[in-house]
Coordinates of N, CA, C and O in Angstrom, one line a residue:
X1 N 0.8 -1.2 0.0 CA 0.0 0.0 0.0 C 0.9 1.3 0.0 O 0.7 2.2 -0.8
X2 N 1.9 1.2 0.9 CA 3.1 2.4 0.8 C 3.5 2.9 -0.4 O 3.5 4.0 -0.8
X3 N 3.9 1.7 -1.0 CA 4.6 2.2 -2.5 C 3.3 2.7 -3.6 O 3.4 3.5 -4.5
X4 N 2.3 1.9 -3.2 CA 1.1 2.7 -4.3 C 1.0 3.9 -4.1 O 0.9 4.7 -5.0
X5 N 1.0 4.4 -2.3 CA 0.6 5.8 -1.9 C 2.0 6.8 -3.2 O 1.8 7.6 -4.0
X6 N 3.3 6.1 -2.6 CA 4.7 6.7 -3.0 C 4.1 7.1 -5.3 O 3.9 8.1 -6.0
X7 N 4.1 6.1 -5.5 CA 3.9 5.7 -7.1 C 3.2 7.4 -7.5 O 3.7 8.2 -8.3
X8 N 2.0 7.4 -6.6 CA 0.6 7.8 -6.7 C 1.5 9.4 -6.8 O 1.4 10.3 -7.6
X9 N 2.3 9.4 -5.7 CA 2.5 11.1 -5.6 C 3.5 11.1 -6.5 O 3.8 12.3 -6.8
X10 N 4.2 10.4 -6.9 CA 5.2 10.8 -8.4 C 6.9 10.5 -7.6 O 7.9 11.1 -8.0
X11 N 7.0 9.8 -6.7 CA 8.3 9.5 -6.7 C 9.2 8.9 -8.1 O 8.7 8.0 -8.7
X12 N 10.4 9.2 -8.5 CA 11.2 8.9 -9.1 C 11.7 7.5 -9.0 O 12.1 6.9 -10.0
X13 N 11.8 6.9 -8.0 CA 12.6 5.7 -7.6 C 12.3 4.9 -6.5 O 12.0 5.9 -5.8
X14 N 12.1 3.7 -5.5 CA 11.6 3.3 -4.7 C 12.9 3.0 -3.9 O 13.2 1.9 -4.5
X15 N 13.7 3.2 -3.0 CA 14.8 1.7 -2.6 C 15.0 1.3 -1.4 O 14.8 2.1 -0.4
X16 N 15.3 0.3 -1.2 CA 15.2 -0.9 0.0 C 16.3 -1.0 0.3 O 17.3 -1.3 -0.4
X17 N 15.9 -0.4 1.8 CA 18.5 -0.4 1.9 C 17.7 -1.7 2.8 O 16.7 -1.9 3.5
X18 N 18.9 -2.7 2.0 CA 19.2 -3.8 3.5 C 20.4 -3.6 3.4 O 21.1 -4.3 2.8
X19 N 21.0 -2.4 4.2 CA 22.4 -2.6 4.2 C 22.5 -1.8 6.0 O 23.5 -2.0 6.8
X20 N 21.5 -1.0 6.3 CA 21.5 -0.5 7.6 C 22.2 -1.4 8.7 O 21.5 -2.2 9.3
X21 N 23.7 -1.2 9.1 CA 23.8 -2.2 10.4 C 23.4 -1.6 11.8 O 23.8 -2.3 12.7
X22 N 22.8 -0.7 12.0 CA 22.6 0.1 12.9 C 21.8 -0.8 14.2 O 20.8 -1.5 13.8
X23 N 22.2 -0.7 15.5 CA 20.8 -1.2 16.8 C 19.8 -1.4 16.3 O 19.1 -2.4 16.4
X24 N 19.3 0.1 15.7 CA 17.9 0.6 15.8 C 17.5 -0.4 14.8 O 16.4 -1.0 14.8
X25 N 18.3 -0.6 14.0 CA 17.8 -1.5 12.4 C 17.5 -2.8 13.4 O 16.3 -3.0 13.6
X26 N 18.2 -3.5 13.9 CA 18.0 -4.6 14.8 C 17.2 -5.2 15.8 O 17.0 -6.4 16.0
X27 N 16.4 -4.0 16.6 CA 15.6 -4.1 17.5 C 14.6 -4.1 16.2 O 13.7 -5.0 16.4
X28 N 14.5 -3.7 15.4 CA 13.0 -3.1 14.5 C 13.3 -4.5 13.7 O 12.2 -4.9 13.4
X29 N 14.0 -5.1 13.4 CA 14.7 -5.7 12.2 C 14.1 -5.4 10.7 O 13.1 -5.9 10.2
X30 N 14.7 -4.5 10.3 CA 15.5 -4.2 9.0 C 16.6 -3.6 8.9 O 17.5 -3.6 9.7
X31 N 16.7 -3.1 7.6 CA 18.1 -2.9 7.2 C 18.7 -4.1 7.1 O 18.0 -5.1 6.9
X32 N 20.3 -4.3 7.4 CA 21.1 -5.6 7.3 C 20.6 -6.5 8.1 O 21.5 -7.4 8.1
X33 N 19.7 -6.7 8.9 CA 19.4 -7.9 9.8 C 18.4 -8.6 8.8 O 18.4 -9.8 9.2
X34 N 17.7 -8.4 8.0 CA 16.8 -9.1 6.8 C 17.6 -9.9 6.0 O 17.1 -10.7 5.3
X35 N 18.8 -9.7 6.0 CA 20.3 -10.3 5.3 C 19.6 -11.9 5.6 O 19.3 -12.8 4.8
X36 N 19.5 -11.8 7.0 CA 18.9 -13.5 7.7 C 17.7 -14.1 6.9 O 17.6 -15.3 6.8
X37 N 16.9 -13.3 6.3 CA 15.5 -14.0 5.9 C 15.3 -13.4 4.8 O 14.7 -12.4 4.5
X38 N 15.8 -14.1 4.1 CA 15.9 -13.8 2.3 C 14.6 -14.1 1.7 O 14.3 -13.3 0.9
X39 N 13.7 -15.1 1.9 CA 12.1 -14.6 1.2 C 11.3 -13.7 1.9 O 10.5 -13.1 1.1
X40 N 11.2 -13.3 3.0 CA 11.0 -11.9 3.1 C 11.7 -10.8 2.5 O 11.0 -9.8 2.4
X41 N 12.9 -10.8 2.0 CA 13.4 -9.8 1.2 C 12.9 -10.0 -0.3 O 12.6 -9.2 -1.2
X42 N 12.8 -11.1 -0.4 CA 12.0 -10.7 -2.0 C 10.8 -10.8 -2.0 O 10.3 -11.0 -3.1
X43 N 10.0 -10.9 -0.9 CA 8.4 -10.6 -0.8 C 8.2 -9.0 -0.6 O 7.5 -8.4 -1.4
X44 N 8.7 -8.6 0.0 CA 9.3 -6.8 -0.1 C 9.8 -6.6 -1.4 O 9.3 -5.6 -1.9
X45 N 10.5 -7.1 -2.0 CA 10.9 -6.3 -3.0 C 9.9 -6.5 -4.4 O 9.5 -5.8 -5.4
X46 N 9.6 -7.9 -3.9 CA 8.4 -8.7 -5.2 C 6.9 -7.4 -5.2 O 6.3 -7.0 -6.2
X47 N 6.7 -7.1 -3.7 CA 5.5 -6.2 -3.5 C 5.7 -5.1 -4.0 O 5.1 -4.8 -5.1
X48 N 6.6 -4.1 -3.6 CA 6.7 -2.7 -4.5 C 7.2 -2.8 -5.8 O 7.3 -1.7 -6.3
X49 N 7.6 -3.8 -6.6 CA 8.3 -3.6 -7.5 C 6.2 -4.2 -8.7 O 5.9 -3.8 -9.8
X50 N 5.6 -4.9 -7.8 CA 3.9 -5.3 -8.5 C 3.4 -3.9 -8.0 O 2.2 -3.7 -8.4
X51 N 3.9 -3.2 -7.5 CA 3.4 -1.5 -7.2 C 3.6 -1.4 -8.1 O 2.6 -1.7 -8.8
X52 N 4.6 -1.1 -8.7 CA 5.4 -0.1 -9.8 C 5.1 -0.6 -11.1 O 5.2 0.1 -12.1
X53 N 4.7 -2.1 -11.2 CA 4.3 -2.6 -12.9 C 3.7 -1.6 -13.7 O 2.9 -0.9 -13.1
X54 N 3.9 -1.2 -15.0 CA 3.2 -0.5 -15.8 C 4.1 1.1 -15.6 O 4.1 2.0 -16.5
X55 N 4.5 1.3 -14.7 CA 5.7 3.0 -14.7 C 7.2 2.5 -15.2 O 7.8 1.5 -15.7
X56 N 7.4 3.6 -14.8 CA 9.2 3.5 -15.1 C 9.5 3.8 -13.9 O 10.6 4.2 -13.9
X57 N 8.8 3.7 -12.7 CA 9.6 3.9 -11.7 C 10.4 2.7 -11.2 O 9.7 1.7 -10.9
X58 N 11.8 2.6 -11.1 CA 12.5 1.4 -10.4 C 12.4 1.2 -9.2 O 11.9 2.1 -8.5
X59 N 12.8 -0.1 -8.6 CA 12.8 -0.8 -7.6 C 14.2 -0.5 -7.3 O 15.0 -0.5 -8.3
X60 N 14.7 -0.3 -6.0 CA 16.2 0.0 -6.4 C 16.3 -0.7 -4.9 O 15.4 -0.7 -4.1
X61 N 17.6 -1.4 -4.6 CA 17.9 -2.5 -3.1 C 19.4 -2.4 -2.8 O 20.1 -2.8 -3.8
X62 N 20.2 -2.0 -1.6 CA 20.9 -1.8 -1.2 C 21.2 -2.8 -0.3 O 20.2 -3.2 0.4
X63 N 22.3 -3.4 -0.1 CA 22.5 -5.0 0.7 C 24.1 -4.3 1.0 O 24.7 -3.3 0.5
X64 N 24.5 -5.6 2.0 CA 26.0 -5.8 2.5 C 26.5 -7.1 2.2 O 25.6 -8.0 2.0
X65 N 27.3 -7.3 2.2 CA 28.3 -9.0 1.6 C 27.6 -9.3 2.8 O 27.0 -8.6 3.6
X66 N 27.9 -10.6 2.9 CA 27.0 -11.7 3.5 C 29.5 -12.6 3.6 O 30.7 -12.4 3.3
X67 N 28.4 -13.5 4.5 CA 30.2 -13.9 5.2 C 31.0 -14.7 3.7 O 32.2 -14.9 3.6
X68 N 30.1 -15.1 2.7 CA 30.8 -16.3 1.8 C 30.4 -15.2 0.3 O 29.6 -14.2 0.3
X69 N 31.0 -15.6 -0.8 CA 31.1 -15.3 -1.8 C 29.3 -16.0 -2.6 O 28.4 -15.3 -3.1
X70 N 29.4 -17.1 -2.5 CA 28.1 -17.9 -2.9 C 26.8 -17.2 -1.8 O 25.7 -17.8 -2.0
X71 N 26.9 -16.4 -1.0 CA 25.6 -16.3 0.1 C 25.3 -14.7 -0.6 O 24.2 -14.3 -0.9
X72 N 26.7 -13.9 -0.7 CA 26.4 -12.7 -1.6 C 25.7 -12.7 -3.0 O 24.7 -12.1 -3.4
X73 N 26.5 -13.6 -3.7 CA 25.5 -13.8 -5.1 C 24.3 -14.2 -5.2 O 23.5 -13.9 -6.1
X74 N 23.9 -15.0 -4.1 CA 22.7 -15.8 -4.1 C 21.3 -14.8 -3.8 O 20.2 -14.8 -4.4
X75 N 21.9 -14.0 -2.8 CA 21.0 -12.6 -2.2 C 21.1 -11.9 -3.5 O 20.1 -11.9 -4.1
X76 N 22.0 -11.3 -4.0 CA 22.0 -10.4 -4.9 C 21.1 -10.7 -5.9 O 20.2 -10.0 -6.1
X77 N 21.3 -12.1 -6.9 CA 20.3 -12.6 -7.4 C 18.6 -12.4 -7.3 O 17.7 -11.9 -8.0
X78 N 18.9 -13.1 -5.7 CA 17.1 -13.0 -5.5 C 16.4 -12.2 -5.4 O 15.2 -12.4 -5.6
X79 N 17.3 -10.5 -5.0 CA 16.8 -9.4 -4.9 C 16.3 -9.2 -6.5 O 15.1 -8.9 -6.8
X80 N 17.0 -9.3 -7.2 CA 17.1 -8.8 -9.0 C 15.9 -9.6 -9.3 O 14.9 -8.9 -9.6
X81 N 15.7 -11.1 -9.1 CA 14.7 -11.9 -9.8 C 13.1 -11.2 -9.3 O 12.0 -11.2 -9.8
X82 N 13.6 -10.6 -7.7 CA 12.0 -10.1 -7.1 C 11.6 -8.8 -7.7 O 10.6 -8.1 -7.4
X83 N 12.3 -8.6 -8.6 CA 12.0 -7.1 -9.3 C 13.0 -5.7 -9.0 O 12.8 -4.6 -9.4
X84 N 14.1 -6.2 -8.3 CA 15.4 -5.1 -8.4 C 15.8 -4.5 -9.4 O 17.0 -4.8 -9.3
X85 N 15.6 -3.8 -10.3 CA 16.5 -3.0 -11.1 C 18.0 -2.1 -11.0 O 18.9 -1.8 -11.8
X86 N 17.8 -1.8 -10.0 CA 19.5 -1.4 -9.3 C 19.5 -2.0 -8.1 O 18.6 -2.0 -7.4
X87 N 20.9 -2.5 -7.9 CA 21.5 -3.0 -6.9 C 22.5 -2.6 -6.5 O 23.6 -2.6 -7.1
X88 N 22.3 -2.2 -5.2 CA 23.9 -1.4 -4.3 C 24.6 -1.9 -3.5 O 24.3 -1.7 -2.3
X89 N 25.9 -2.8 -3.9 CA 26.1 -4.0 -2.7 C 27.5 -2.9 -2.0 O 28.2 -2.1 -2.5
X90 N 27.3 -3.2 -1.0 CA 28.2 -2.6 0.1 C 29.1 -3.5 0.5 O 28.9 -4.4 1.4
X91 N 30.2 -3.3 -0.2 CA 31.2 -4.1 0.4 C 32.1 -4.3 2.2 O 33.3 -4.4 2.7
X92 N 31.4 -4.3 2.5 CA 31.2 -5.0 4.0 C 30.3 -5.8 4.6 O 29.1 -5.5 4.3
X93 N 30.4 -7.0 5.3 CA 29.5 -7.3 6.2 C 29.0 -6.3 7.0 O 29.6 -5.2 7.2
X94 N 27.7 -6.7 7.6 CA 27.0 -7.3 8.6 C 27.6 -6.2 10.0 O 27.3 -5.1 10.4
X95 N 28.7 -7.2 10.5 CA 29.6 -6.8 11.5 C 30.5 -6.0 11.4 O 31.0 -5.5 12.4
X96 N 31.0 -5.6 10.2 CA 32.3 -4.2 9.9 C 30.8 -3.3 9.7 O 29.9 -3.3 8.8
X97 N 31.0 -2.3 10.9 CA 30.4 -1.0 11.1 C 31.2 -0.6 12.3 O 31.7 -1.3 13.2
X98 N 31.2 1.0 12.0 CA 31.4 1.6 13.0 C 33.3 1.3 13.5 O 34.2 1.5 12.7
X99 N 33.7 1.0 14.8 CA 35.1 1.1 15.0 C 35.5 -0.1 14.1 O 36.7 -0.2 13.6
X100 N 34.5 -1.0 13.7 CA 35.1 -2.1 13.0 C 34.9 -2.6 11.8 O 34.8 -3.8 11.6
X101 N 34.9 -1.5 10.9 CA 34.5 -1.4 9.7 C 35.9 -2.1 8.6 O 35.7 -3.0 7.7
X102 N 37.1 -1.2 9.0 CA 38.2 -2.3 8.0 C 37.6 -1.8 6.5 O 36.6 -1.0 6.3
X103 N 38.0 -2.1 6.0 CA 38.6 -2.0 4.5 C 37.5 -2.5 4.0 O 37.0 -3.3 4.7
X104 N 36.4 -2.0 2.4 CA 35.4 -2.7 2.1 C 36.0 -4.0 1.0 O 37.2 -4.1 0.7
X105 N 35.2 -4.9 0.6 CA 35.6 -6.0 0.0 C 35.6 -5.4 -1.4 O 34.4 -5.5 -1.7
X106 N 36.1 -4.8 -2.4 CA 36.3 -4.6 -3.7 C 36.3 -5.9 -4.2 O 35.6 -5.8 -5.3
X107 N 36.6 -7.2 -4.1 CA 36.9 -8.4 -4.6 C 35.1 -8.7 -5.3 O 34.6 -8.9 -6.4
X108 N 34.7 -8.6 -3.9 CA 33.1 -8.8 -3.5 C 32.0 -8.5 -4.4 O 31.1 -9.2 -4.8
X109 N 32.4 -6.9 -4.4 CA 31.7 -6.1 -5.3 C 31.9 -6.4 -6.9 O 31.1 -6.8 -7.7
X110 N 33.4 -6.2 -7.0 CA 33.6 -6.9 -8.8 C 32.2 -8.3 -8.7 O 31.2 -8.3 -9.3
X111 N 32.7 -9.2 -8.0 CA 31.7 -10.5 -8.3 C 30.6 -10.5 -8.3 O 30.0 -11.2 -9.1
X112 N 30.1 -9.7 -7.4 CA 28.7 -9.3 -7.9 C 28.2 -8.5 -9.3 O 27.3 -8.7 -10.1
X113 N 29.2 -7.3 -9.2 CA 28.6 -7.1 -11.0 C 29.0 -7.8 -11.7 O 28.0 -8.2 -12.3
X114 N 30.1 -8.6 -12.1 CA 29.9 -9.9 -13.0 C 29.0 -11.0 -12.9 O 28.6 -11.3 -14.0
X115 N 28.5 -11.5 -12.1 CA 28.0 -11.9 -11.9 C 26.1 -11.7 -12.5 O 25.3 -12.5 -13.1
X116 N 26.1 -10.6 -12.0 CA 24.6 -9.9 -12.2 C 24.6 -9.9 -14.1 O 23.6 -10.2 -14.8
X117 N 25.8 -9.3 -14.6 CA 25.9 -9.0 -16.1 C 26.1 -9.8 -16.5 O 26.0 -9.5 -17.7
X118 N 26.7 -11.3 -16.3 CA 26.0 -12.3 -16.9 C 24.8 -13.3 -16.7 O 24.7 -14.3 -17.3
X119 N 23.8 -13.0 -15.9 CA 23.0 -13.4 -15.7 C 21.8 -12.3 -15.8 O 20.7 -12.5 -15.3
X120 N 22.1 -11.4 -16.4 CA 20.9 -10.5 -16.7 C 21.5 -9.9 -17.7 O 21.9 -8.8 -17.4
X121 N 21.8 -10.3 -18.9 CA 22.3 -9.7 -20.5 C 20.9 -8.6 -21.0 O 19.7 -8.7 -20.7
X122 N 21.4 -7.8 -21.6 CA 20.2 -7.1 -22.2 C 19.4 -8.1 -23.2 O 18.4 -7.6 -23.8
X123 N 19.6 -9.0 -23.4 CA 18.9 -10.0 -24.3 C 18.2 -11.1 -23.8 O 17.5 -12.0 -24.3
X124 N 18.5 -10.7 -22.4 CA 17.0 -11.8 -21.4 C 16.2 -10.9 -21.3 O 15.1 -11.4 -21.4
X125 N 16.1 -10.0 -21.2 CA 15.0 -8.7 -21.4 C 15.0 -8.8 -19.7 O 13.9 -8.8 -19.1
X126 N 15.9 -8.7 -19.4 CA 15.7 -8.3 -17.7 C 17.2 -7.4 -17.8 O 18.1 -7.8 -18.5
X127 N 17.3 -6.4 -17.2 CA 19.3 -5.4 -17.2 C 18.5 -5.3 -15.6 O 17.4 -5.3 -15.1
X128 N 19.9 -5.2 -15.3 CA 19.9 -4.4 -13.8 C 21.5 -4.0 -13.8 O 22.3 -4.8 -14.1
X129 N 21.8 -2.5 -13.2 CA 22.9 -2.1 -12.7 C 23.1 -2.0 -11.4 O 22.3 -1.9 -10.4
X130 N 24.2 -2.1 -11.4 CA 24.9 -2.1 -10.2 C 25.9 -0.8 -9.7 O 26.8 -0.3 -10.4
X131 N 25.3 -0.4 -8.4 CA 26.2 0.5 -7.9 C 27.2 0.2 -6.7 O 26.8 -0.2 -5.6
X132 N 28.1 0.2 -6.9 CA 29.6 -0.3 -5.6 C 30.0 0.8 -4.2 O 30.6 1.9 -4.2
X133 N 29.5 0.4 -3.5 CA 29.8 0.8 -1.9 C 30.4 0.5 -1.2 O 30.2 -0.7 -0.9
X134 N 31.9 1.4 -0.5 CA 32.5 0.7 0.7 C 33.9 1.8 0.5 O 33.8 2.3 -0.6
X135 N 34.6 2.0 0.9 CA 36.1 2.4 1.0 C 36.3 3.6 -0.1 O 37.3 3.5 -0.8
X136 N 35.7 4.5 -0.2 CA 35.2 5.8 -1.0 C 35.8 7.3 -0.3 O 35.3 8.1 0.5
X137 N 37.1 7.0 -1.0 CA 36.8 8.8 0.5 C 37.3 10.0 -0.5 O 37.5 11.2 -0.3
X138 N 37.3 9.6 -1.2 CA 37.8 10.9 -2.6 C 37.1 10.3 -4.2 O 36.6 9.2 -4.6
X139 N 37.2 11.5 -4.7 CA 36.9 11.7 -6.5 C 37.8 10.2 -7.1 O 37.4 9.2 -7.8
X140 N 39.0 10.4 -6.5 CA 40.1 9.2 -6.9 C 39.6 7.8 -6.8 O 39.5 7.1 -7.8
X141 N 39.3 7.6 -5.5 CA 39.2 6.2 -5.1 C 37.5 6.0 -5.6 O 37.2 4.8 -5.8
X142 N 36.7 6.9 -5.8 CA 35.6 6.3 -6.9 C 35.7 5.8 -8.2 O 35.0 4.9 -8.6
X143 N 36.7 6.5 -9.1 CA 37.2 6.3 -10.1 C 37.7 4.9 -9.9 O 37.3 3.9 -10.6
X144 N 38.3 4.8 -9.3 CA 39.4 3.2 -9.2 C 38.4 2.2 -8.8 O 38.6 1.1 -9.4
X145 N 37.2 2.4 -7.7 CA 36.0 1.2 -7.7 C 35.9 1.3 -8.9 O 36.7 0.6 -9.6
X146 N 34.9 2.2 -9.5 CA 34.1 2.4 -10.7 C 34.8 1.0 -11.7 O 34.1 0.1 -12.2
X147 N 36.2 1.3 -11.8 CA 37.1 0.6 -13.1 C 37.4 -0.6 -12.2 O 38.0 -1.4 -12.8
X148 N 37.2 -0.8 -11.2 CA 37.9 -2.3 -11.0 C 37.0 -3.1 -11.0 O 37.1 -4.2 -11.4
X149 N 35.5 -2.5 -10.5 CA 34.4 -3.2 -10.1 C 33.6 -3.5 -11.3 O 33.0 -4.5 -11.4
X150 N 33.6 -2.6 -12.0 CA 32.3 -2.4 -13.5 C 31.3 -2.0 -13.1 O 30.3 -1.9 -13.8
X151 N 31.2 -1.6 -11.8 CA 30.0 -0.8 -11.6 C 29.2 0.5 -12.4 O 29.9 1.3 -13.1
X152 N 28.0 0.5 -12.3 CA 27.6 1.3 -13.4 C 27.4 2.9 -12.3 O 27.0 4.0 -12.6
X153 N 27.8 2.6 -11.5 CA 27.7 3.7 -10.7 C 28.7 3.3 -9.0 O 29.2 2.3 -8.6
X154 N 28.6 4.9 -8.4 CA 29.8 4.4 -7.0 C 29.0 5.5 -5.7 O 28.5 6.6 -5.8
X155 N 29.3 4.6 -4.5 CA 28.2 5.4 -3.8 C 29.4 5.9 -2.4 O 30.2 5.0 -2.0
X156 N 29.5 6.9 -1.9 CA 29.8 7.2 -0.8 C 28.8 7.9 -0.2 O 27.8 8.4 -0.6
X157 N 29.5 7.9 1.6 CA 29.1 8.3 2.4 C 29.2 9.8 3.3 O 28.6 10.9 3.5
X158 N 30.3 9.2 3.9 CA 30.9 9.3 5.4 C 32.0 10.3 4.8 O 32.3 11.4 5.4
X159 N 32.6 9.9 3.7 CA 33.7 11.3 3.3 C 33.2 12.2 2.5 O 33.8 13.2 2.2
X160 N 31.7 12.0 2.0 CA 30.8 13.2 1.4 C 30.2 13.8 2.2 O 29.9 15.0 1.9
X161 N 29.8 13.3 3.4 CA 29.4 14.1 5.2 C 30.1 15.2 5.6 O 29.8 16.4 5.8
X162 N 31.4 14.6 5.6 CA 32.5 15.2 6.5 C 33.6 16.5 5.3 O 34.4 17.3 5.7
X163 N 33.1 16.1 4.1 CA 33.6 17.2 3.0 C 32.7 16.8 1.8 O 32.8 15.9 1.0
X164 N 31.8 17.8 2.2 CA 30.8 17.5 0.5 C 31.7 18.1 -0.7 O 31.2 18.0 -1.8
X165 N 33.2 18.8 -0.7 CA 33.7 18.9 -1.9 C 34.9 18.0 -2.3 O 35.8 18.4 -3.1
X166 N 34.9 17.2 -1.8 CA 35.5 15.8 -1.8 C 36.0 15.3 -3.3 O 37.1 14.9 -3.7
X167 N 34.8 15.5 -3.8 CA 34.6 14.7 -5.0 C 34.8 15.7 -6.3 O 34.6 15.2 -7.5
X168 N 35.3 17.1 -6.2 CA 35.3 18.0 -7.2 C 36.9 17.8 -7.8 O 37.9 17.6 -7.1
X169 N 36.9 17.8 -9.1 CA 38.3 17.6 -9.7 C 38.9 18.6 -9.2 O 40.1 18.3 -8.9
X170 N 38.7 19.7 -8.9 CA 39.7 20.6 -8.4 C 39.5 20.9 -6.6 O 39.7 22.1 -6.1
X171 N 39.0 20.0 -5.8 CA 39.0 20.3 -4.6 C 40.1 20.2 -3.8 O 41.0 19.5 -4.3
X172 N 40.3 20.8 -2.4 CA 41.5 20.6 -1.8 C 41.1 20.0 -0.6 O 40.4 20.6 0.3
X173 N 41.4 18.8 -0.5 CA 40.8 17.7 0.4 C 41.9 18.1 1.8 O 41.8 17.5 2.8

């Protein structure tokens, strides 16, 4: 009913972060704690995306690596098959937040857009892109995901917070 209300008033885009590691996400469980119960995540994403049938508005789903390579792809998949159109994998688990966040998985993220771009060619009549999150703190180090990962896009946060001119070819970081 949410996303019909959303559709109804002319939103642009719908998106489903399961990537929230936050308490609050935990006590409530969403965000990355849905990571655990993957057909609830594509009964959510299956529901707003049978909202959206007939517009151009996307379904768009934000996730974190999961502990194995095979547990990431498999999520990543299921989100796409329930009607994902962009996907934003965040290269971190679950548990890297906050003091223990560490370095994001680049490895991770490449495999998932390969992955996704061969299993959704523009000639199954299904595309979905992928946007790469995790270890982003300049104009530079987006460029370098962008090209290692094949992401069709690159998401920061925390170094666009703390300096929104971060990302300008001529900024002084």
């Amino acid at each position: 009913k949410a996303a019909r209300v959303l559709r109804d008033f002319g939103v642009s885009a719908i998106d489903i972060n399961f990537g929230c590691p936050q308490n609050v996400a935990k006590r409530g469980k969403y965000g990355a704690y849905l990571l655990e119960d993957v057909p609830l995540m594509q009964r959510l994403v299956s529901a707003v995306a049978d909202a959206m049938e007939g517009t151009s508005i996307p379904v768009t789903c934000k996730m974190r690596c999961l502990d194995t390579h095979e547990a990431t792809l498999g999520v990543a998949k299921s989100l796409v098959d329930a009607g994902a159109s962009v996907l934003t994998i965040h290269g971190r688990t679950l548990r890297q937040n906050k003091q223990r966040s560490g370095s994001a998985n680049w490895g991770m993220m490449r495999d998932v857009c390969d992955a996704l771009r061969a299993a959704y060619t523009a000639g199954s009549g299904r595309g979905v892109s992928v946007v790469a999150n995790g270890s982003v703190a300049s104009l530079c180090d987006a460029e370098k995901l962008a090209a290692f990962t094949g992401a069709e896009g690159v998401m920061s946060a925390e170094a666009l917070l703390e300096n929104p001119a971060a990302f300008m070819r001529d900024a002084v970081v």
